[in-house]
Tab-separated table of C-alpha atoms and ligand atoms in Angstrom:
chain	number	residue	atom	x	y	z
A	10	UNK	CA	-8.569	37.667	-23.484
A	11	UNK	CA	-7.696	41.104	-24.640
A	12	UNK	CA	-6.743	43.626	-21.936
A	13	UNK	CA	-8.708	46.722	-22.925
A	14	UNK	CA	-7.326	48.907	-20.113
A	15	UNK	CA	-3.752	48.084	-21.116
A	16	UNK	CA	-4.575	48.868	-24.749
A	17	UNK	CA	-6.239	52.178	-23.933
A	18	UNK	CA	-3.190	53.234	-21.937
A	19	UNK	CA	-1.135	53.042	-25.130
A	20	UNK	CA	-3.225	55.749	-26.853
A	21	UNK	CA	-2.221	59.161	-25.471
A	22	UNK	CA	-5.115	60.964	-27.172
A	23	UNK	CA	-7.658	58.948	-25.174
A	24	UNK	CA	-6.484	60.608	-21.979
A	25	UNK	CA	-7.735	63.920	-23.322
A	26	UNK	CA	-10.938	65.690	-22.413
A	27	UNK	CA	-13.329	67.137	-24.951
A	28	UNK	CA	-15.729	69.868	-23.881
A	29	UNK	CA	-14.864	69.069	-20.292
A	30	UNK	CA	-15.567	65.337	-20.577
A	31	UNK	CA	-13.194	62.414	-21.075
A	32	UNK	CA	-13.039	61.800	-24.828
A	33	UNK	CA	-15.087	58.882	-26.131
A	34	UNK	CA	-13.755	58.278	-29.612
A	35	UNK	CA	-16.234	56.390	-31.785
A	36	UNK	CA	-15.075	57.405	-35.252
A	37	UNK	CA	-12.423	54.814	-36.019
A	38	UNK	CA	-13.982	53.989	-39.391
A	39	UNK	CA	-13.000	57.515	-40.452
A	40	UNK	CA	-9.553	57.271	-38.908
A	41	UNK	CA	-8.182	55.293	-35.981
A	42	UNK	CA	-6.163	56.774	-33.140
A	43	UNK	CA	-2.463	55.921	-32.927
A	44	UNK	CA	-0.674	53.894	-30.256
A	45	UNK	CA	2.465	55.307	-28.700
A	46	UNK	CA	4.577	52.727	-30.530
A	47	UNK	CA	3.575	54.205	-33.907
A	48	UNK	CA	4.024	57.797	-32.733
A	49	UNK	CA	7.488	56.929	-31.417
A	50	UNK	CA	8.501	55.187	-34.644
A	51	UNK	CA	7.646	58.349	-36.584
A	52	UNK	CA	9.450	60.534	-34.073
A	53	UNK	CA	12.542	58.295	-34.124
A	54	UNK	CA	12.632	58.264	-37.898
A	55	UNK	CA	12.696	62.050	-38.193
A	56	UNK	CA	15.062	62.519	-35.231
A	57	UNK	CA	17.585	59.810	-36.031
A	58	UNK	CA	17.030	58.017	-39.327
A	59	UNK	CA	15.883	60.478	-41.980
A	60	UNK	CA	17.529	60.290	-45.407
A	61	UNK	CA	16.245	59.630	-48.904
A	62	UNK	CA	15.990	55.978	-49.874
A	63	UNK	CA	17.402	53.890	-52.737
A	64	UNK	CA	19.857	56.570	-53.836
A	65	UNK	CA	22.473	57.207	-51.189
A	66	UNK	CA	25.632	55.191	-50.631
A	67	UNK	CA	26.231	56.679	-47.186
A	68	UNK	CA	25.252	54.836	-44.026
A	69	UNK	CA	22.268	56.978	-43.040
A	70	UNK	CA	20.613	56.540	-46.430
A	71	UNK	CA	21.312	52.833	-46.399
A	72	UNK	CA	19.699	52.549	-42.975
A	73	UNK	CA	16.646	54.542	-44.134
A	74	UNK	CA	16.414	52.255	-47.175
A	75	UNK	CA	16.621	49.176	-44.961
A	76	UNK	CA	13.831	50.540	-42.761
A	77	UNK	CA	11.644	51.387	-45.760
A	78	UNK	CA	12.190	48.011	-47.416
A	79	UNK	CA	11.784	46.351	-44.019
A	80	UNK	CA	8.386	48.026	-43.816
A	81	UNK	CA	7.510	46.517	-47.195
A	82	UNK	CA	8.519	43.120	-45.841
A	83	UNK	CA	6.426	43.652	-42.718
A	84	UNK	CA	3.361	44.602	-44.767
A	85	UNK	CA	3.914	41.607	-47.032
A	86	UNK	CA	3.937	39.344	-43.990
A	87	UNK	CA	0.927	41.163	-42.487
A	88	UNK	CA	-1.156	40.391	-45.586
A	89	UNK	CA	0.592	37.077	-46.301
A	90	UNK	CA	1.665	38.183	-49.780
A	91	UNK	CA	3.790	35.630	-51.638
A	92	UNK	CA	6.642	38.175	-51.765
A	93	UNK	CA	7.185	41.737	-50.498
A	94	UNK	CA	7.579	42.738	-54.155
A	95	UNK	CA	3.788	42.517	-54.361
A	96	UNK	CA	3.472	45.380	-51.858
A	97	UNK	CA	3.226	48.842	-53.418
A	98	UNK	CA	3.183	51.797	-51.072
A	99	UNK	CA	0.517	54.329	-51.990
A	100	UNK	CA	-1.212	57.218	-50.213
A	101	UNK	CA	-4.115	55.047	-49.121
A	102	UNK	CA	-6.957	52.884	-50.363
A	103	UNK	CA	-8.105	55.681	-52.657
A	104	UNK	CA	-4.793	55.906	-54.462
A	105	UNK	CA	-4.502	52.115	-54.596
A	106	UNK	CA	-7.826	51.835	-56.416
A	107	UNK	CA	-6.994	54.756	-58.703
A	108	UNK	CA	-3.646	53.150	-59.535
A	109	UNK	CA	-5.398	49.977	-60.669
A	110	UNK	CA	-8.066	51.932	-62.560
A	111	UNK	CA	-5.580	54.046	-64.461
A	112	UNK	CA	-3.179	51.215	-65.333
A	113	UNK	CA	-5.515	48.264	-65.857
A	114	UNK	CA	-7.906	50.719	-67.476
A	115	UNK	CA	-5.489	51.203	-70.371
A	116	UNK	CA	-5.866	47.509	-71.190
A	117	UNK	CA	-9.685	47.541	-71.244
A	118	UNK	CA	-11.857	47.875	-74.328
A	119	UNK	CA	-15.343	49.272	-74.915
A	120	UNK	CA	-17.916	46.746	-73.775
A	121	UNK	CA	-15.683	45.224	-71.085
A	122	UNK	CA	-17.489	45.087	-67.772
A	123	UNK	CA	-16.515	45.963	-64.226
A	124	UNK	CA	-18.696	44.808	-61.341
A	125	UNK	CA	-18.862	46.767	-58.121
A	126	UNK	CA	-21.374	46.465	-55.297
A	127	UNK	CA	-24.208	48.632	-54.039
A	128	UNK	CA	-22.320	49.355	-50.805
A	129	UNK	CA	-19.061	50.772	-52.158
A	130	UNK	CA	-17.288	53.843	-50.821
A	131	UNK	CA	-17.045	56.611	-53.434
A	132	UNK	CA	-13.389	55.724	-53.908
A	133	UNK	CA	-14.451	52.370	-55.354
A	134	UNK	CA	-17.088	53.933	-57.608
A	135	UNK	CA	-15.741	57.127	-59.137
A	136	UNK	CA	-12.442	55.766	-60.606
A	137	UNK	CA	-14.481	53.160	-62.545
A	138	UNK	CA	-16.903	55.827	-63.721
A	139	UNK	CA	-13.908	57.658	-65.188
A	140	UNK	CA	-13.131	54.490	-67.154
A	141	UNK	CA	-16.735	54.171	-68.228
A	142	UNK	CA	-16.699	57.710	-69.583
A	143	UNK	CA	-13.198	57.576	-71.089
A	144	UNK	CA	-13.007	54.034	-72.419
A	145	UNK	CA	-16.593	52.930	-72.853
A	146	UNK	CA	-16.456	50.114	-70.318
A	147	UNK	CA	-19.703	49.087	-68.643
A	148	UNK	CA	-20.084	49.469	-64.884
A	149	UNK	CA	-22.538	47.065	-63.261
A	150	UNK	CA	-23.689	47.018	-59.663
A	151	UNK	CA	-24.299	43.972	-57.460
A	152	UNK	CA	-27.483	44.697	-55.476
A	153	UNK	CA	-27.995	44.233	-51.724
A	154	UNK	CA	-31.022	43.618	-49.543
A	155	UNK	CA	-32.544	45.753	-46.777
A	156	UNK	CA	-30.136	44.315	-44.196
A	157	UNK	CA	-27.171	45.389	-46.296
A	158	UNK	CA	-26.301	41.875	-47.477
A	159	UNK	CA	-25.100	41.376	-51.044
A	160	UNK	CA	-27.381	39.399	-53.338
A	161	UNK	CA	-25.017	36.608	-54.335
A	162	UNK	CA	-27.467	35.085	-56.825
A	163	UNK	CA	-27.718	38.409	-58.623
A	164	UNK	CA	-23.921	38.658	-58.520
A	165	UNK	CA	-23.530	35.265	-60.211
A	166	UNK	CA	-26.014	36.316	-62.893
A	167	UNK	CA	-24.072	39.519	-63.566
A	168	UNK	CA	-20.836	37.594	-64.130
A	169	UNK	CA	-20.019	36.752	-67.740
A	170	UNK	CA	-17.078	36.423	-70.098
A	171	UNK	CA	-17.300	40.210	-70.508
A	172	UNK	CA	-16.493	40.736	-66.807
A	173	UNK	CA	-12.902	41.930	-66.548
A	174	UNK	CA	-12.825	43.002	-62.931
A	175	UNK	CA	-14.901	42.548	-59.793
A	176	UNK	CA	-14.111	45.335	-57.315
A	177	UNK	CA	-15.862	45.036	-53.955
A	178	UNK	CA	-15.376	46.123	-50.398
A	179	UNK	CA	-14.345	43.559	-47.797
A	180	UNK	CA	-16.258	45.474	-45.111
A	181	UNK	CA	-18.664	48.363	-45.673
A	182	UNK	CA	-17.818	51.621	-43.925
A	183	UNK	CA	-21.455	52.765	-43.918
A	184	UNK	CA	-23.150	49.487	-42.925
A	185	UNK	CA	-20.492	47.329	-41.329
A	186	UNK	CA	-21.347	44.379	-43.601
A	187	UNK	CA	-18.505	41.901	-44.037
A	188	UNK	CA	-18.768	40.466	-47.525
A	189	UNK	CA	-18.077	36.818	-48.469
A	190	UNK	CA	-14.942	37.844	-50.293
A	191	UNK	CA	-13.537	34.368	-50.843
A	192	UNK	CA	-16.770	33.268	-52.510
A	193	UNK	CA	-16.802	36.411	-54.650
A	194	UNK	CA	-13.208	35.856	-55.760
A	195	UNK	CA	-13.847	32.209	-56.625
A	196	UNK	CA	-16.886	33.065	-58.739
A	197	UNK	CA	-15.028	35.903	-60.498
A	198	UNK	CA	-12.086	33.625	-61.262
A	199	UNK	CA	-14.413	31.051	-62.786
A	200	UNK	CA	-15.256	33.529	-65.566
A	201	UNK	CA	-11.651	34.728	-65.879
A	202	UNK	CA	-12.223	38.105	-64.196
A	203	UNK	CA	-9.678	39.858	-61.996
A	204	UNK	CA	-10.612	40.869	-58.445
A	205	UNK	CA	-9.894	43.938	-56.354
A	206	UNK	CA	-10.842	43.934	-52.687
A	207	UNK	CA	-11.145	47.227	-50.841
A	208	UNK	CA	-9.831	46.328	-47.417
A	209	UNK	CA	-9.785	49.842	-45.942
A	210	UNK	CA	-12.328	48.859	-43.281
A	211	UNK	CA	-11.617	45.152	-42.931
A	212	UNK	CA	-7.897	45.238	-42.205
A	213	UNK	CA	-8.185	47.124	-38.877
A	214	UNK	CA	-10.621	44.559	-37.520
A	215	UNK	CA	-9.689	41.036	-38.638
A	216	UNK	CA	-6.931	38.789	-39.945
A	217	UNK	CA	-6.490	39.142	-43.714
A	218	UNK	CA	-4.592	36.659	-45.872
A	219	UNK	CA	-4.483	37.681	-49.528
A	220	UNK	CA	-3.286	34.275	-50.692
A	221	UNK	CA	-6.127	32.524	-48.886
A	222	UNK	CA	-8.583	35.007	-50.427
A	223	UNK	CA	-7.010	34.485	-53.843
A	224	UNK	CA	-7.656	38.076	-54.919
A	225	UNK	CA	-5.545	39.900	-57.509
A	226	UNK	CA	-5.535	43.261	-55.744
A	227	UNK	CA	-6.154	44.289	-52.139
A	228	UNK	CA	-5.977	47.874	-50.868
A	229	UNK	CA	-5.683	49.310	-47.370
A	230	UNK	CA	-5.232	52.676	-45.679
A	231	UNK	CA	-2.654	53.007	-42.920
A	232	UNK	CA	-4.561	55.591	-40.915
A	233	UNK	CA	-7.539	53.275	-40.406
A	234	UNK	CA	-5.343	50.492	-38.979
A	235	UNK	CA	-3.721	52.576	-36.224
A	236	UNK	CA	-0.976	53.848	-38.554
A	237	UNK	CA	-0.145	57.253	-40.028
A	238	UNK	CA	-2.174	59.183	-42.593
A	239	UNK	CA	-0.921	59.502	-46.159
A	240	UNK	CA	0.284	55.918	-46.473
A	241	UNK	CA	-1.385	52.719	-47.575
A	242	UNK	CA	-0.773	49.549	-49.504
A	243	UNK	CA	-1.812	48.224	-52.841
A	244	UNK	CA	-1.182	44.490	-52.863
A	245	UNK	CA	-1.065	43.104	-56.385
A	246	UNK	CA	-0.466	39.532	-57.415
A	247	UNK	CA	2.925	39.497	-59.150
A	248	UNK	CA	1.651	37.820	-62.300
A	249	UNK	CA	-0.998	40.536	-62.729
A	250	UNK	CA	1.204	43.490	-61.733
A	251	UNK	CA	3.663	42.446	-64.412
A	252	UNK	CA	1.028	42.937	-67.112
A	253	UNK	CA	0.193	46.513	-66.072
A	254	UNK	CA	1.622	49.624	-67.718
A	255	UNK	CA	3.326	52.202	-65.442
A	256	UNK	CA	1.304	54.566	-63.285
A	257	UNK	CA	3.040	57.886	-62.578
A	258	UNK	CA	6.323	58.816	-64.237
A	259	UNK	CA	9.342	60.145	-62.358
A	260	UNK	CA	12.322	59.122	-60.272
A	261	UNK	CA	12.691	55.595	-58.898
A	262	UNK	CA	10.206	54.057	-61.354
A	263	UNK	CA	12.815	54.006	-64.142
A	264	UNK	CA	15.874	51.929	-64.898
A	265	UNK	CA	17.291	54.351	-67.489
A	266	UNK	CA	16.135	57.544	-69.176
A	267	UNK	CA	17.273	59.312	-72.343
A	268	UNK	CA	15.280	61.958	-74.164
A	269	UNK	CA	14.451	59.286	-76.742
A	270	UNK	CA	13.518	56.370	-74.542
A	271	UNK	CA	12.871	55.282	-70.965
A	272	UNK	CA	13.230	51.813	-69.543
A	273	UNK	CA	11.088	51.125	-66.530
A	274	UNK	CA	12.229	49.709	-63.229
A	275	UNK	CA	11.293	46.312	-61.842
A	276	UNK	CA	8.414	45.739	-59.426
A	277	UNK	CA	7.390	47.232	-57.095
A	278	UNK	CA	9.450	50.373	-57.820
A	279	UNK	CA	7.840	50.735	-61.246
A	280	UNK	CA	4.700	51.882	-59.414
A	281	UNK	CA	6.396	54.104	-56.831
A	282	UNK	CA	7.498	57.234	-58.709
A	283	UNK	CA	9.199	59.935	-56.650
A	284	UNK	CA	10.355	60.026	-53.049
A	285	UNK	CA	7.943	57.823	-51.129
A	286	UNK	CA	6.363	58.539	-47.737
A	287	UNK	CA	9.275	56.858	-45.965
A	288	UNK	CA	8.246	57.775	-42.425
A	289	UNK	CA	4.681	56.743	-43.232
A	290	UNK	CA	5.729	53.291	-44.420
A	291	UNK	CA	7.841	52.796	-41.292
A	292	UNK	CA	4.964	53.961	-39.073
A	293	UNK	CA	2.525	51.705	-40.923
A	294	UNK	CA	4.754	48.671	-40.425
A	295	UNK	CA	4.906	49.529	-36.723
A	296	UNK	CA	1.102	49.667	-36.624
A	297	UNK	CA	0.988	46.237	-38.282
A	298	UNK	CA	3.428	44.856	-35.708
A	299	UNK	CA	1.348	46.414	-32.949
A	300	UNK	CA	-1.823	44.789	-34.267
A	301	UNK	CA	-0.034	41.440	-34.497
A	302	UNK	CA	1.148	41.830	-30.911
A	303	UNK	CA	-2.421	42.471	-29.722
A	304	UNK	CA	-3.630	39.614	-31.927
A	305	UNK	CA	-5.806	40.160	-34.972
A	306	UNK	CA	-8.241	37.384	-34.149
A	307	UNK	CA	-8.401	38.672	-30.555
A	308	UNK	CA	-9.233	42.147	-31.942
A	309	UNK	CA	-12.016	40.673	-34.075
A	310	UNK	CA	-13.474	38.650	-31.200
A	311	UNK	CA	-13.311	41.547	-28.754
A	312	UNK	CA	-14.936	44.013	-31.151
A	313	UNK	CA	-17.569	41.474	-32.138
A	314	UNK	CA	-18.681	41.113	-28.534
A	315	UNK	CA	-18.676	44.912	-28.105
A	316	UNK	CA	-20.675	45.334	-31.312
A	317	UNK	CA	-23.338	42.963	-29.976
A	318	UNK	CA	-23.519	44.895	-26.715
A	319	UNK	CA	-23.718	48.239	-28.547
A	320	UNK	CA	-26.390	46.930	-30.919
A	321	UNK	CA	-28.597	45.845	-28.001
A	322	UNK	CA	-28.113	49.116	-26.139
A	323	UNK	CA	-28.829	51.306	-29.173
A	324	UNK	CA	-31.901	49.318	-30.176
A	325	UNK	CA	-33.435	50.142	-26.802
A	326	UNK	CA	-33.515	53.844	-27.752
A	327	UNK	CA	-36.975	54.969	-28.742
A	328	UNK	CA	-37.280	55.630	-32.497
A	329	UNK	CA	-33.759	54.508	-33.376
A	330	UNK	CA	-33.354	52.580	-36.622
A	331	UNK	CA	-30.140	50.757	-37.345
A	332	UNK	CA	-29.000	50.994	-40.956
A	333	UNK	CA	-27.036	47.855	-41.736
A	334	UNK	CA	-28.113	44.707	-39.914
A	335	UNK	CA	-26.182	42.033	-41.803
A	336	UNK	CA	-25.482	38.875	-39.787
A	337	UNK	CA	-21.792	39.152	-40.738
A	338	UNK	CA	-20.841	42.565	-39.433
A	339	UNK	CA	-17.861	44.513	-38.162
A	340	UNK	CA	-17.866	47.306	-35.592
A	341	UNK	CA	-19.940	49.928	-37.379
A	342	UNK	CA	-23.251	51.195	-35.973
A	343	UNK	CA	-25.028	53.412	-38.465
A	344	UNK	CA	-28.401	54.719	-37.388
A	345	UNK	CA	-31.087	57.341	-37.733
A	346	UNK	CA	-33.467	58.490	-35.004
A	347	UNK	CA	-37.020	59.588	-35.630
A	348	UNK	CA	-37.446	63.326	-35.222
A	349	UNK	CA	-33.717	64.102	-34.916
A	350	UNK	CA	-31.385	65.100	-37.732
A	351	UNK	CA	-28.110	63.124	-37.677
A	352	UNK	CA	-26.011	66.309	-37.720
A	353	UNK	CA	-27.896	67.751	-34.738
A	354	UNK	CA	-27.479	64.502	-32.833
A	355	UNK	CA	-23.721	64.344	-33.489
A	356	UNK	CA	-23.252	68.023	-32.620
A	357	UNK	CA	-25.143	67.695	-29.345
A	358	UNK	CA	-23.349	64.585	-28.137
A	359	UNK	CA	-20.004	66.190	-28.947
A	360	UNK	CA	-20.840	68.497	-26.040
A	361	UNK	CA	-20.620	65.384	-23.855
A	362	UNK	CA	-17.241	64.443	-25.294
A	363	UNK	CA	-18.566	61.801	-27.694
A	364	UNK	CA	-17.014	61.812	-31.170
A	365	UNK	CA	-19.214	60.161	-33.816
A	366	UNK	CA	-19.697	60.941	-37.469
A	367	UNK	CA	-22.894	62.224	-39.077
A	368	UNK	CA	-22.741	62.192	-42.846
A	369	UNK	CA	-23.294	60.145	-45.979
A	370	UNK	CA	-19.942	58.500	-45.161
A	371	UNK	CA	-18.757	58.818	-48.778
A	372	UNK	CA	-21.340	56.216	-49.705
A	373	UNK	CA	-24.226	58.260	-51.105
A	374	UNK	CA	-25.702	55.328	-53.070
A	375	UNK	CA	-26.074	53.464	-49.754
A	376	UNK	CA	-27.921	56.435	-48.249
A	377	UNK	CA	-30.178	56.597	-51.345
A	378	UNK	CA	-30.921	52.879	-51.031
A	379	UNK	CA	-32.057	53.276	-47.428
A	380	UNK	CA	-33.892	56.527	-48.191
A	381	UNK	CA	-31.913	58.673	-45.740
A	382	UNK	CA	-29.720	61.708	-46.443
A	383	UNK	CA	-27.223	60.773	-43.758
A	384	UNK	CA	-26.794	58.583	-40.696
A	385	UNK	CA	-25.090	58.910	-37.349
A	386	UNK	CA	-22.227	56.436	-37.304
A	387	UNK	CA	-20.493	55.151	-34.218
A	388	UNK	CA	-17.575	52.978	-35.244
A	389	UNK	CA	-15.449	50.849	-32.963
A	390	UNK	CA	-11.751	50.448	-32.416
A	391	UNK	CA	-10.019	47.993	-30.157
A	392	UNK	CA	-9.614	50.751	-27.514
A	393	UNK	CA	-13.383	51.145	-27.099
A	394	UNK	CA	-15.270	49.414	-24.294
A	395	UNK	CA	-18.722	49.051	-22.756
A	396	UNK	CA	-18.302	52.253	-20.802
A	397	UNK	CA	-17.897	54.151	-24.088
A	398	UNK	CA	-21.138	52.609	-25.331
A	399	UNK	CA	-22.955	53.469	-22.101
A	400	UNK	CA	-21.775	57.073	-22.388
A	401	UNK	CA	-22.904	57.187	-26.019
A	402	UNK	CA	-26.361	55.904	-25.111
A	403	UNK	CA	-26.726	58.334	-22.194
A	404	UNK	CA	-25.657	61.255	-24.390
A	405	UNK	CA	-28.063	60.197	-27.138
A	406	UNK	CA	-30.940	60.060	-24.664
A	407	UNK	CA	-30.043	63.545	-23.387
A	408	UNK	CA	-29.819	64.881	-26.934
A	409	UNK	CA	-33.190	63.418	-27.825
A	410	UNK	CA	-34.822	65.117	-24.870
A	411	UNK	CA	-33.589	68.442	-26.203
A	412	UNK	CA	-34.505	67.751	-29.829
A	413	UNK	CA	-37.987	66.321	-29.374
B	588	PLP	N1	-12.844	52.318	-48.856
B	588	PLP	C1	-13.563	52.286	-47.739
B	588	PLP	C2	-14.491	51.134	-47.477
B	588	PLP	C3	-13.438	53.326	-46.831
B	588	PLP	O1	-14.154	53.315	-45.712
B	588	PLP	C4	-12.561	54.397	-47.114
B	588	PLP	C5	-12.454	55.543	-46.183
B	588	PLP	O2	-13.337	55.837	-45.446
B	588	PLP	C6	-11.838	54.359	-48.300
B	588	PLP	C7	-12.001	53.301	-49.143
B	588	PLP	C8	-10.885	55.449	-48.657
B	588	PLP	O3	-9.831	55.478	-47.787
B	588	PLP	P1	-8.773	56.670	-47.822
B	588	PLP	O4	-9.566	57.932	-47.704
B	588	PLP	O5	-7.912	56.405	-46.648
B	588	PLP	O6	-8.043	56.552	-49.122
């Protein structure tokens, strides 16, 4: 059993008050709070270990390089990559997807098809639209039903020998739906298509094994999995990464440069031009170790139970409609309430110290599908507990009294 009180004690920010009330943080889908272990790793790096990597022959630089490459190893193990060389450090899920779009994109031809789903975050829509407009590829969308469950029959019908890539989210940030990623990958492989899984939301909440999934690419954002902002991972299967042209040009991604000709470096450095976010990578690896220490299955089980409790409590509120009711769901509660604008609701409950998001959650097509401009979204982290949910519900009831 997971010890929620012991976990909460490791997050200094949770001891804070907000508008005179103890902070209830329910916006982990936007960014998670950071445990002391991660904060201390960042602090230690800048106090004691800072030097540029890969270039120095002096001890400090060698130690910084070891830490940075150690972080790559840790992230490889965290995702069960076949080798750490399949781990490319990027700014986050957004950059990971853009990296694939701009490199793989150069290999695509007019008429090639990319499949995405109806529940993607904008970061897994817009980069493919660029390719559609620049290279004449066709972008096709796997539909979902009114619960927010992907239509797998429609998906299979969309697959063809023209499909070059299937890019879908592992878990929806707006709905909470957990997609049957393994099944999606298997079906895509059967027609020879590559697969990219957006794991920005899934990774903080469940064990992820890229070899078991069989995907070609998997992206994550450090800040959503209790790590620092500005760092993330693009996992790419070695065989596929080797076929891709370079991404950005600059230092570290080259083996040799003359004004006539440049030879590119080996993987993964070929995709990491310039000084990387060294502290970020070290902090991210610490977050991964922290999650492993808590137990990733234990995190999933704990949050699943809390999600069920929260779902029951919210459904008891008069006029509340949950958006996203898939049977396979992670800790995201998106909802609208009759007669109350989501922004007003979120602003009012902030007065009670409750932090939730009210927006389109960078998933405007999802909002269009459900016919709402925005939702209120309470999203769970492993530090949340039933008391947080009770405070949310009480604050919502108070807000509704004022608004109605
Ligand atoms: N994909 C999903 C499902 C997300 O929820 C997010 C962020 O909310 C992203 C991608 C983009 O992540 P980032 O802004 O960290 O690059």
